[in-house]
XYZ file of C-alpha atoms in Angstrom:
742
model
C -3.309 181.618 147.574
C -6.257 180.870 145.339
C -3.713 180.538 142.379
C -1.869 178.152 144.694
C -4.376 176.157 145.307
C -5.456 175.705 141.482
C -2.218 174.497 140.717
C -2.110 172.005 143.571
C -5.672 170.825 142.046
C -4.387 170.510 138.457
C -1.329 168.362 139.883
C -3.301 166.207 141.853
C -5.834 165.443 139.053
C -3.874 165.592 136.044
C -1.922 162.235 136.529
C -3.514 159.864 134.172
C -0.045 159.623 132.222
C 2.062 158.548 135.090
C -0.117 155.578 136.621
C 2.227 152.746 137.026
C 1.998 149.040 138.048
C 4.604 147.319 139.791
C 5.031 143.748 140.436
C 7.514 141.284 142.414
C 8.024 138.048 143.925
C 9.274 137.340 147.375
C 11.423 134.098 148.267
C 13.478 132.491 151.079
C 17.294 133.128 150.028
C 18.557 130.044 151.544
C 15.446 127.664 150.366
C 14.329 129.535 147.460
C 10.880 128.699 148.599
C 8.207 131.393 148.234
C 7.169 133.675 151.378
C 3.519 134.026 151.512
C 1.845 136.709 153.805
C 4.710 139.200 153.889
C 4.004 142.983 154.249
C 5.056 144.895 151.342
C 4.955 148.683 151.785
C 5.702 151.983 150.223
C 6.035 154.298 153.435
C 6.267 157.834 151.259
C 3.192 156.713 149.381
C 1.592 155.092 152.252
C 0.380 151.990 150.034
C 0.821 148.577 151.181
C -0.209 144.907 150.067
C 0.501 141.250 151.401
C 2.209 138.650 149.265
C -0.160 135.836 148.251
C 0.488 132.214 148.916
C 2.859 132.158 145.749
C 4.918 135.254 147.218
C 3.742 137.390 144.572
C 2.532 141.072 145.052
C 1.356 144.015 142.649
C 0.789 147.567 143.074
C -1.362 149.898 140.531
C -1.810 153.521 140.169
C 1.896 154.274 141.490
C 3.618 157.776 140.564
C 6.680 158.146 138.424
C 9.702 158.971 140.883
C 12.180 156.944 143.446
C 10.527 155.166 146.439
C 11.558 153.360 149.281
C 10.028 149.707 149.151
C 9.953 147.621 152.507
C 9.349 143.995 152.635
C 8.851 142.504 156.208
C 7.593 139.293 157.765
C 8.403 137.579 160.983
C 11.502 135.299 160.865
C 13.300 137.404 158.280
C 15.523 140.283 157.919
C 13.515 143.430 156.547
C 14.148 144.054 153.047
C 14.608 147.877 152.156
C 15.494 149.170 148.792
C 14.895 152.241 146.446
C 12.697 151.795 143.580
C 12.505 153.750 140.492
C 9.222 154.093 138.807
C 7.961 153.321 135.856
C 9.611 149.989 135.460
C 8.609 146.850 133.519
C 10.747 144.386 135.487
C 9.062 141.972 137.836
C 11.233 142.682 141.040
C 12.677 139.450 142.680
C 13.239 139.811 146.213
C 15.026 137.183 148.483
C 14.838 137.563 152.193
C 17.298 135.927 154.744
C 16.285 134.435 157.729
C 16.610 135.946 160.943
C 15.798 135.435 164.678
C 15.909 139.137 165.229
C 12.708 141.345 165.243
C 11.831 142.848 161.994
C 12.432 146.459 161.395
C 10.000 148.903 160.998
C 9.931 152.368 159.186
C 10.919 155.534 161.415
C 8.349 158.102 160.734
C 9.738 161.011 163.155
C 12.852 161.549 161.282
C 12.433 163.443 157.818
C 13.521 160.755 155.296
C 11.466 157.624 156.344
C 14.451 154.955 156.710
C 14.558 151.983 158.627
C 16.494 152.521 162.056
C 19.268 150.512 160.364
C 19.726 153.125 157.685
C 18.911 156.156 160.018
C 21.949 158.379 161.100
C 19.950 159.379 164.104
C 19.113 156.803 166.671
C 15.498 156.513 167.347
C 13.758 154.076 169.565
C 10.323 152.657 168.486
C 7.751 150.446 170.220
C 4.564 148.994 169.052
C 1.610 149.481 171.132
C 0.621 146.090 171.107
C 3.868 145.230 172.728
C 3.694 148.042 175.423
C -0.159 146.553 176.148
C 1.381 143.016 176.854
C 3.247 144.476 179.763
C -0.074 145.471 181.405
C -0.132 149.181 181.014
C -3.092 151.036 182.409
C -2.209 154.347 180.621
C -0.180 155.209 177.505
C 2.140 157.745 179.567
C 2.849 154.573 181.843
C 3.297 152.241 179.050
C 6.493 154.404 177.462
C 8.478 153.830 180.553
C 9.485 150.487 178.868
C 11.344 152.133 176.201
C 15.029 152.925 177.289
C 15.891 156.202 178.416
C 12.132 157.086 178.927
C 10.346 157.861 182.195
C 7.265 159.229 183.566
C 6.424 161.835 185.956
C 3.438 160.411 187.541
C 0.645 161.656 189.903
C -1.335 158.439 190.426
C -2.136 156.369 187.777
C -4.082 158.664 185.301
C -1.707 161.715 185.135
C 1.736 161.198 183.564
C 4.116 163.192 181.717
C 7.225 161.801 179.551
C 10.898 162.300 180.764
C 13.598 161.921 178.232
C 17.131 161.594 179.432
C 16.002 163.775 182.636
C 14.198 166.491 180.674
C 10.281 166.947 180.753
C 7.510 169.287 180.558
C 7.802 172.027 177.743
C 11.597 170.379 177.163
C 9.851 167.299 175.554
C 7.622 167.470 172.644
C 4.848 165.580 171.921
C 3.710 164.881 168.285
C 0.220 162.890 167.691
C -1.393 162.444 164.212
C 1.782 164.466 162.777
C 1.028 167.705 164.607
C 2.495 169.000 167.875
C 0.250 168.531 171.147
C -0.307 171.508 173.058
C -2.012 170.933 176.674
C -0.759 173.244 179.036
C 2.321 170.872 179.382
C 4.061 173.469 181.886
C 1.944 171.712 184.715
C 3.540 169.341 186.976
C 0.238 167.459 187.120
C -0.927 168.281 183.592
C -0.656 164.659 181.877
C -0.005 163.297 178.652
C -3.802 163.760 177.382
C -3.610 160.710 174.834
C -5.135 157.418 174.819
C -3.540 154.286 173.258
C -6.416 153.168 171.253
C -6.002 153.871 167.551
C -2.255 154.286 168.041
C -0.016 151.817 166.015
C 3.458 152.753 167.644
C 5.496 154.899 169.623
C 8.921 156.639 168.649
C 11.411 158.386 170.883
C 14.005 160.927 169.550
C 16.445 161.249 172.568
C 18.252 164.642 172.668
C 17.723 168.044 170.798
C 15.395 167.760 167.960
C 14.769 171.447 167.517
C 16.160 171.130 163.765
C 13.030 169.301 162.902
C 10.636 170.409 165.374
C 11.673 173.886 166.680
C 11.267 175.495 170.342
C 10.111 172.745 173.204
C 12.151 169.948 171.407
C 15.359 170.788 173.401
C 15.161 167.466 175.479
C 13.646 165.139 172.624
C 10.511 164.165 170.847
C 7.727 161.697 171.683
C 6.091 160.924 168.235
C 2.770 158.905 168.635
C 1.828 157.334 165.226
C -1.803 156.617 164.518
C -2.993 153.556 163.095
C -2.617 152.961 159.250
C -5.553 152.822 156.961
C -6.945 149.524 155.827
C -4.949 147.745 152.514
C -6.614 148.882 149.412
C -9.838 147.170 148.554
C -10.302 145.867 152.290
C -12.332 146.241 155.327
C -11.697 145.314 158.972
C -13.214 145.886 162.411
C -12.151 144.780 165.988
C -13.262 144.749 169.340
C -10.862 144.652 172.535
C -11.266 144.820 176.216
C -8.876 144.862 178.939
C -9.537 144.315 182.687
C -7.421 145.565 185.635
C -7.637 143.810 188.948
C -5.923 146.532 191.340
C -8.152 149.482 189.954
C -11.015 147.080 189.276
C -10.816 149.088 186.050
C -11.275 148.305 182.362
C -11.009 149.771 179.011
C -12.534 148.963 175.952
C -12.497 150.148 172.260
C -14.072 149.121 169.040
C -12.940 150.227 165.484
C -13.908 149.914 161.679
C -11.802 151.013 158.700
C -12.165 150.506 155.168
C -10.487 151.442 151.937
C -11.065 151.619 148.383
C -8.661 152.292 145.350
C -9.150 155.999 146.228
C -10.889 156.874 149.547
C -10.200 155.470 153.052
C -12.080 155.642 156.284
C -11.408 154.992 159.891
C -13.466 155.499 163.145
C -12.718 154.037 166.633
C -14.070 154.906 170.130
C -13.009 153.632 173.610
C -14.014 154.010 177.109
C -11.914 153.675 180.481
C -12.732 153.715 183.901
C -10.830 153.097 187.259
C -11.287 153.249 190.947
C -8.881 154.172 193.171
C -5.599 151.944 193.065
C -4.619 149.680 195.712
C -1.307 149.562 197.460
C -0.360 146.365 200.230
C -2.063 148.456 202.758
C -4.841 150.667 201.619
C -6.223 152.372 198.524
C -5.023 155.903 197.527
C -8.010 158.182 197.672
C -8.786 160.113 194.600
C -6.553 158.334 192.209
C -9.703 157.281 190.313
C -10.481 158.463 186.630
C -12.489 157.824 183.523
C -11.938 158.498 180.148
C -13.841 158.443 176.850
C -11.898 158.716 173.487
C -12.983 159.035 169.822
C -10.791 158.956 166.624
C -11.784 159.311 163.152
C -9.976 159.604 159.782
C -10.610 160.147 156.121
C -8.310 159.759 153.386
C -8.046 160.268 149.606
C -5.418 158.938 147.357
C -4.904 159.465 143.522
C -1.845 158.723 141.643
C 0.014 161.891 142.280
C -1.676 163.190 145.459
C -2.669 161.813 148.819
C -4.264 163.755 151.913
C -5.883 162.883 155.112
C -7.925 164.318 157.671
C -7.996 163.106 161.447
C -9.973 164.215 164.313
C -9.402 162.978 167.883
C -11.601 164.069 171.012
C -10.295 162.794 174.275
C -12.641 163.698 177.411
C -11.630 162.773 180.974
C -12.125 163.432 184.522
C -8.941 162.963 186.671
C -8.949 162.800 190.648
C -6.316 164.837 192.245
C -5.102 162.601 195.279
C -4.237 164.642 198.518
C -4.155 162.090 201.199
C -5.499 158.750 202.461
C -9.064 159.273 203.364
C -12.293 157.180 202.409
C -11.516 153.749 201.456
C -14.068 152.434 198.477
C -14.194 151.704 194.956
C -16.444 154.422 193.754
C -15.788 155.898 190.252
C -16.804 159.535 190.343
C -13.626 161.729 191.127
C -13.992 163.456 194.279
C -12.767 167.182 194.714
C -10.056 168.263 193.815
C -10.312 167.144 190.234
C -9.482 167.949 186.567
C -12.049 167.903 183.816
C -10.519 167.963 180.330
C -11.289 168.042 176.795
C -8.819 167.606 174.210
C -9.331 168.104 170.614
C -6.931 167.389 167.721
C -7.722 168.177 164.073
C -4.927 167.346 161.586
C -4.769 167.530 157.836
C -1.769 165.835 156.141
C -1.128 166.089 152.237
C 1.374 165.360 149.389
C 2.005 166.201 146.113
C 4.112 163.904 144.161
C 6.391 165.024 141.111
C 8.318 163.156 138.817
C 11.284 162.996 141.339
C 10.511 165.229 144.010
C 7.500 165.926 146.524
C 5.691 168.537 148.416
C 4.294 167.571 152.040
C 2.026 170.189 153.732
C 0.365 169.631 157.149
C -2.005 171.707 159.469
C -3.140 170.948 162.589
C -5.342 172.547 165.188
C -5.561 171.570 168.983
C -7.997 173.033 171.496
C -7.321 171.997 174.934
C -10.304 173.048 177.376
C -8.872 172.626 180.993
C -11.110 172.924 184.137
C -9.870 172.278 187.654
C -12.518 171.742 190.360
C -11.256 172.294 194.175
C -12.957 172.680 197.776
C -13.770 176.221 198.933
C -13.676 175.201 202.649
C -17.000 177.141 203.441
C -18.242 174.415 205.931
C -16.983 174.839 209.800
C -17.960 171.150 210.533
C -15.835 168.263 209.671
C -18.788 166.227 208.844
C -20.118 169.060 206.322
C -16.840 169.427 204.746
C -16.464 165.491 203.983
C -20.071 165.466 202.584
C -19.184 168.336 199.971
C -15.935 166.510 199.484
C -17.986 163.415 198.515
C -20.807 164.683 196.605
C -20.649 166.454 193.120
C -21.684 164.048 190.521
C -23.551 166.768 188.913
C -20.483 168.593 187.684
C -22.439 171.332 185.932
C -23.300 172.752 189.484
C -19.784 173.542 190.330
C -17.727 176.431 188.969
C -14.409 175.820 188.021
C -11.699 177.355 190.268
C -9.326 177.209 187.213
C -10.455 177.235 183.722
C -8.116 177.797 180.733
C -8.839 177.337 177.047
C -5.745 177.037 174.950
C -6.098 177.110 171.019
C -3.172 176.224 168.999
C -2.781 176.311 165.134
C 0.525 174.901 163.353
C 1.669 174.473 160.080
C 4.596 172.255 158.432
C 5.387 172.727 154.662
C 8.470 170.769 153.370
C 9.807 170.388 149.823
C 11.944 167.092 149.124
C 14.272 168.334 146.542
C 15.138 166.024 143.541
C 18.092 163.800 144.771
C 21.428 165.188 143.083
C 23.960 162.599 143.082
C 24.491 161.467 146.674
C 22.494 164.271 148.212
C 18.477 163.929 149.401
C 17.546 167.382 150.826
C 14.500 168.805 152.597
C 13.735 172.399 152.923
C 10.804 173.720 155.092
C 8.832 176.193 157.026
C 6.966 175.742 160.155
C 4.900 177.881 162.518
C 2.280 178.115 165.184
C -0.389 180.301 166.453
C -1.497 180.076 170.111
C -3.948 181.644 172.387
C -4.479 181.298 176.043
C -7.649 182.547 177.586
C -9.005 182.266 181.107
C -12.661 181.812 182.104
C -12.253 180.515 185.848
C -12.433 182.382 189.377
C -8.797 181.943 189.617
C -5.831 183.395 187.594
C -2.343 181.150 187.146
C -1.238 182.415 183.702
C -2.689 185.380 181.881
C -4.328 185.596 178.711
C -1.864 185.700 175.819
C -0.733 185.017 172.139
C 2.163 182.939 170.898
C 3.677 183.035 167.681
C 6.426 180.796 166.019
C 8.004 180.938 162.649
C 11.056 178.600 161.788
C 12.625 177.842 158.613
C 14.974 174.757 158.036
C 17.004 172.774 155.628
C 18.521 169.508 156.107
C 20.221 166.976 153.809
C 21.223 163.149 153.838
C 24.447 162.467 152.181
C 25.315 158.887 151.092
C 28.871 157.704 150.943
C 30.121 154.359 149.966
C 30.973 153.623 153.898
C 29.049 156.109 155.683
C 25.926 158.380 155.793
C 26.125 161.911 156.928
C 23.313 164.150 157.957
C 23.467 167.754 158.366
C 20.861 170.688 158.665
C 20.426 174.064 160.172
C 17.329 176.270 161.231
C 16.071 179.528 162.296
C 13.542 180.324 164.721
C 11.463 183.278 166.239
C 8.997 182.990 168.785
C 6.982 186.265 170.217
C 4.819 186.171 173.378
C 2.240 188.923 173.473
C 0.622 189.200 176.915
C -2.648 190.965 177.442
C -1.275 192.555 180.485
C 1.058 194.550 178.251
C 4.331 192.434 178.398
C 5.717 191.357 175.033
C 8.582 189.224 174.421
C 10.412 188.112 171.493
C 13.293 185.095 171.338
C 15.281 184.001 168.287
C 17.444 181.257 167.970
C 19.780 179.599 165.186
C 20.390 175.834 165.322
C 22.384 173.214 163.466
C 23.153 169.522 163.812
C 25.666 166.768 161.981
C 25.529 163.159 162.188
C 27.248 160.546 160.754
C 26.646 156.502 160.670
C 29.078 153.983 159.493
C 29.472 150.288 159.624
C 32.849 149.296 160.515
C 31.950 145.768 159.479
C 28.679 143.672 158.688
C 28.238 143.370 162.374
C 29.110 146.655 164.311
C 28.055 150.163 163.290
C 28.439 153.527 165.032
C 26.533 156.811 165.103
C 27.735 160.187 166.116
C 25.292 162.922 166.384
C 26.121 166.545 167.263
C 23.276 168.821 167.765
C 22.097 172.201 169.268
C 18.501 172.997 170.540
C 16.671 175.746 172.481
C 13.409 176.573 174.390
C 12.272 179.849 174.776
C 10.582 180.312 178.151
C 6.973 179.455 178.205
C 3.873 181.603 179.696
C 3.991 180.149 183.006
C 7.561 180.715 183.329
C 7.473 184.286 182.521
C 4.253 185.638 183.783
C 2.737 183.033 186.097
C 0.954 184.742 189.370
C -1.156 182.458 191.506
C -1.887 179.487 193.203
C -1.259 176.182 191.722
C -3.650 173.943 193.356
C -2.269 170.600 191.939
C 1.071 171.597 193.074
C 0.020 173.259 196.492
C 2.452 176.353 195.717
C 2.248 179.704 194.777
C 4.007 180.352 191.583
C 5.530 183.653 190.432
C 7.156 184.343 186.813
C 10.227 185.941 185.888
C 9.690 188.145 182.632
C 13.562 188.344 182.511
C 14.120 184.870 181.684
C 16.084 183.816 178.661
C 15.979 181.028 175.997
C 17.501 177.945 177.167
C 20.151 176.781 174.685
C 21.745 173.375 174.567
C 24.672 171.358 172.818
C 24.416 167.801 172.811
C 26.953 164.850 171.813
C 25.379 161.588 171.474
C 27.269 158.146 170.528
C 25.482 155.104 169.759
C 27.550 151.491 169.136
C 25.585 148.428 167.988
C 26.790 144.890 167.281
C 24.561 142.575 165.941
C 24.688 139.006 164.489
C 22.115 136.659 163.964
C 21.832 135.675 167.382
C 23.228 138.560 169.550
C 22.529 142.131 169.578
C 24.635 144.623 172.136
C 24.019 148.170 172.365
C 25.905 151.237 173.982
C 24.440 154.572 173.807
C 26.214 157.405 175.575
C 25.389 161.229 175.826
C 26.345 164.533 177.283
C 24.121 167.220 177.184
C 25.083 171.018 178.390
C 22.041 173.466 178.892
C 22.525 177.113 179.339
C 20.019 179.172 181.231
C 18.314 176.262 182.432
C 15.041 177.162 184.084
C 13.693 175.732 187.344
C 11.389 176.601 190.250
C 12.859 177.466 193.639
C 11.105 178.585 196.724
C 11.993 182.259 198.162
C 10.673 181.511 201.715
C 7.598 183.539 201.469
C 3.956 182.323 202.262
C 0.901 183.357 200.213
C -2.722 182.108 200.896
C -1.050 179.406 203.198
C 1.083 178.208 200.159
C 4.912 178.489 199.719
C 5.977 181.026 197.097
C 8.506 179.410 194.170
C 10.039 181.704 191.768
C 11.373 180.777 188.205
C 15.185 180.938 188.160
C 18.250 180.210 185.792
C 21.327 178.087 186.058
C 23.405 176.536 183.657
C 23.287 172.660 183.819
C 24.619 169.455 182.520
C 23.246 166.178 181.747
C 24.952 162.896 181.249
C 24.648 159.094 181.090
C 23.267 156.576 178.617
C 21.632 153.206 177.853
C 23.375 150.045 177.440
C 22.236 146.564 177.041
C 22.027 143.144 175.065
C 19.464 140.981 173.491
C 20.542 137.067 173.086
C 18.592 134.269 171.354
C 20.918 131.212 171.213
C 21.309 128.965 168.531
C 19.540 126.970 167.760
C 17.010 127.911 170.679
C 15.877 130.680 168.443
C 12.587 130.934 170.252
C 14.588 131.851 173.526
C 15.245 135.444 174.234
C 17.414 136.990 177.071
C 17.299 140.807 177.447
C 18.933 143.091 179.823
C 19.677 146.701 179.904
C 21.109 149.518 182.160
C 20.033 153.154 181.933
C 21.425 156.128 183.635
C 21.312 159.842 183.924
C 23.091 162.538 186.151
C 21.748 166.066 185.969
C 23.762 168.906 187.663
C 23.895 172.626 188.028
C 27.321 174.396 187.248
C 27.323 175.163 191.229
C 27.146 171.428 191.549
C 23.759 171.256 193.059
C 21.722 168.345 191.399
C 18.510 168.884 189.256
C 15.227 167.952 190.288
C 13.171 164.919 189.126
C 16.021 163.020 187.576
C 15.221 159.442 187.362
C 16.931 156.612 189.229
C 19.475 154.292 187.577
C 17.586 151.215 186.356
C 18.440 147.655 185.220
C 15.987 145.287 183.264
C 16.192 141.697 182.931
C 13.779 139.958 180.781
C 13.462 136.206 179.865
C 10.879 135.771 176.709
C 9.880 132.626 174.657
C 8.100 132.494 171.359
C 6.084 129.567 170.163
C 3.662 128.811 167.451
C 1.415 125.639 167.065
C -1.328 124.853 164.746
C -3.927 126.227 167.580
C -1.894 129.331 168.821
C 0.109 131.609 166.804
C 2.575 134.355 167.539
C 2.515 133.056 171.278
C 4.740 134.300 173.875
C 5.605 134.451 177.588
C 7.869 136.382 179.529
C 9.257 137.072 182.977
C 10.707 140.797 183.788
C 12.882 141.758 186.939
C 13.263 145.682 187.153
C 15.548 147.306 189.351
C 15.523 150.775 190.211
C 18.635 151.792 192.332
C 18.557 154.225 195.329
C 18.405 157.854 194.184
C 20.721 159.874 196.247
C 21.531 162.605 193.759
C 18.714 164.858 194.652
C 18.072 168.581 194.545
C 18.362 170.594 197.614
C 14.426 170.568 197.800
C 14.015 166.767 197.381
C 14.744 163.729 199.600
C 16.730 160.537 198.612
C 14.318 157.556 197.327
C 15.063 153.796 198.098
C 15.870 151.514 195.460
C 13.339 148.429 195.157
C 12.766 145.633 192.394
C 9.904 144.756 190.850
C 8.792 141.106 189.261
C 6.444 140.921 186.094
C 5.272 138.089 184.139
C 2.660 137.599 181.197
C 1.629 135.449 178.060
C -0.544 135.782 175.124
C -0.992 134.367 171.619
C -3.328 134.543 168.701
C -5.786 131.856 167.757
C -9.154 131.421 165.853
C -12.757 131.653 167.085
C -15.652 131.311 164.790
C -12.930 131.575 161.869
C -11.989 135.004 163.061
C -8.692 135.858 164.764
C -8.500 136.385 168.461
C -5.678 137.814 170.409
C -5.220 137.350 174.143
C -2.843 138.266 176.702
C -2.380 138.089 180.499
C 0.045 140.133 182.647
C 0.921 140.044 186.440
C 2.748 143.433 187.545
C 4.444 143.689 190.989
C 3.954 140.167 191.845
C 5.341 140.292 194.976
C 3.155 143.238 196.144
C 5.993 145.190 196.886
C 5.577 148.421 198.651
C 7.696 151.154 196.900
C 7.663 154.843 195.866
C 8.930 156.052 192.407
C 11.458 158.877 192.688
C 9.363 160.786 190.108
C 5.928 160.133 191.764
C 4.491 163.550 193.010
C 2.911 161.582 195.767
C 6.030 161.033 197.267
C 6.380 163.960 199.669
C 3.062 162.659 201.427
C 4.794 159.259 201.620
C 2.026 157.459 199.413
C 3.314 154.366 197.374
C 2.986 153.521 193.846
C 0.385 150.739 192.771
C 0.678 147.238 194.390
C 0.125 143.804 192.465
C -2.096 144.044 189.479
C -3.225 141.388 186.955
C -4.374 142.425 183.580
C -6.502 140.296 181.082
C -6.797 141.628 177.551
C -8.948 140.069 174.484
C -8.924 141.503 171.033
C -11.264 140.155 168.489
C -11.278 140.940 164.730
C -14.941 141.421 163.613
């Protein structure tokens, strides 16, 4: 190991002979006029700049090799091309005008390409755009992405659902490392704050080839904010107010970069009272959250590294019914108290025609759940105990689990050989779960993963092909003596081709797997947040799936049409089922297995008619059906949804990047329910908003205003965990947001 580190140090420092300067000019393809303030970015090097008023740009200290260059600016098609360094030529770039939004680099797939170049279909949304919709939490905001929904417990707790699959079947990546936070629990939320996040990417379908177990249903990839451009500094402050919860979230951040060193720090606070329906406030949906993110980076010519740290601390009320009506902020019993730490290290060594990436992560999830002990005989005394607990340290946690996870990811990008780009790698995880509370739901245990993978992107004249294979092993050692081992071999193949300049087709075939988690194998206790007694099944086998995914796209200057269809067969699907017994006044649920099938897709269009390029008409439909082989429907499958949006964009001398929108979202009746669910009525929600950027004291000020559920509709989402109690989702809400660059 010492020899290996010394070699890396030599490679990182002995690069004075491979420092390159690269220059270019950017012009309008039709008018030949220069384009100022375009974003110019090398995604692999994570180096970017902005073209000056003459359309010129310059990079220095670039290593030898072949790197993707991306140029983007509003109103033009995004430019992408492979650049071979060193070169003495000044690159002349011509951008074609376009009313379609500019493309972004996809980070979650291995070759860092634009979506138009990617073999695998990936959805990406900027956090700024999600915030414009008036989101209260990140888990709520991602439901704007087609094919993504949210299992919610009030406003504070939400977990992502991708095409009907959730919990441990959806892997979440933050800061480039997998997020582990006891996600097996139905009332265990995402545990991430949107401050310091640039964008969200969603891989729909099995991504086990890239990420291993738990990526059977897909991946939610959370991209942190980029460092400041070289030799620049910037700070900002933002605040949002939400009328329904009388809540707020604020954050302030600062970042600076020199030629070699980079730094970011950002802190945020959020505080909300119980949310309001048309008739009442839903008791104990209140929550508060504190979040701190910091990052440090170093970059030399042939070496770059960054370290990031995030601490997210929250107190989340667990609603149990409609009781006291007030706007207090301190959660009542029962409630969760969470501290989630994420440490990540991401480094790259650049060789002349290849590179080595090595990422390490450590997550520490400290989860406490407090509950009433029913020690009082009088109702008044019980109510007093229910209300007063502001001094949390005097309470003993009924459930207290500490989950510590170390993971590593090492990939080598081989030199390009002809049409082949190839990556080989090894990934792994070591995880320990330890109990400290008075109650025990899952035992103390250690989990180890290791996986070996190889994937290639092959370029043909009229098509791109991506293939890959992977082997994984997972071992779970439980302190009570149960030891389990699971192996899986998976592969994927995909092709993307352009039928003509306007129509593209993607076909992806992939297998995936998910080893049973600790809760499914060995739980034995009352899960207070779900009001049931759960019993694990040590004889469970791994889930194994095969998915076919077909994506069609038509795009010209003024219209985009897409149709995505999928069929997902999951063998040994694991689910909870009541057995009819009662323990401690709670129904007993056991983990069972049955083969299952899920199918559906997303379909829609985006129309911006000529010459009204400022007008955008968007419509989409998403559907998923999940059934067991015995024809019983799977639980927690989202209802079919129709979205219609009218959006206008404008810029004036005083207001830039202005917009206004109206959205009408309809969820149809969900009648395809499991035998333990009830049907859910359909409903429609009306939303609207506007925003723009302007100048205040010569600094940029962004503002946005949105109104959600304008008609104050009383409705219940099928994926709301408050549905069995007949408790509606949130009523009308107005949101005002401001961001000021300091």
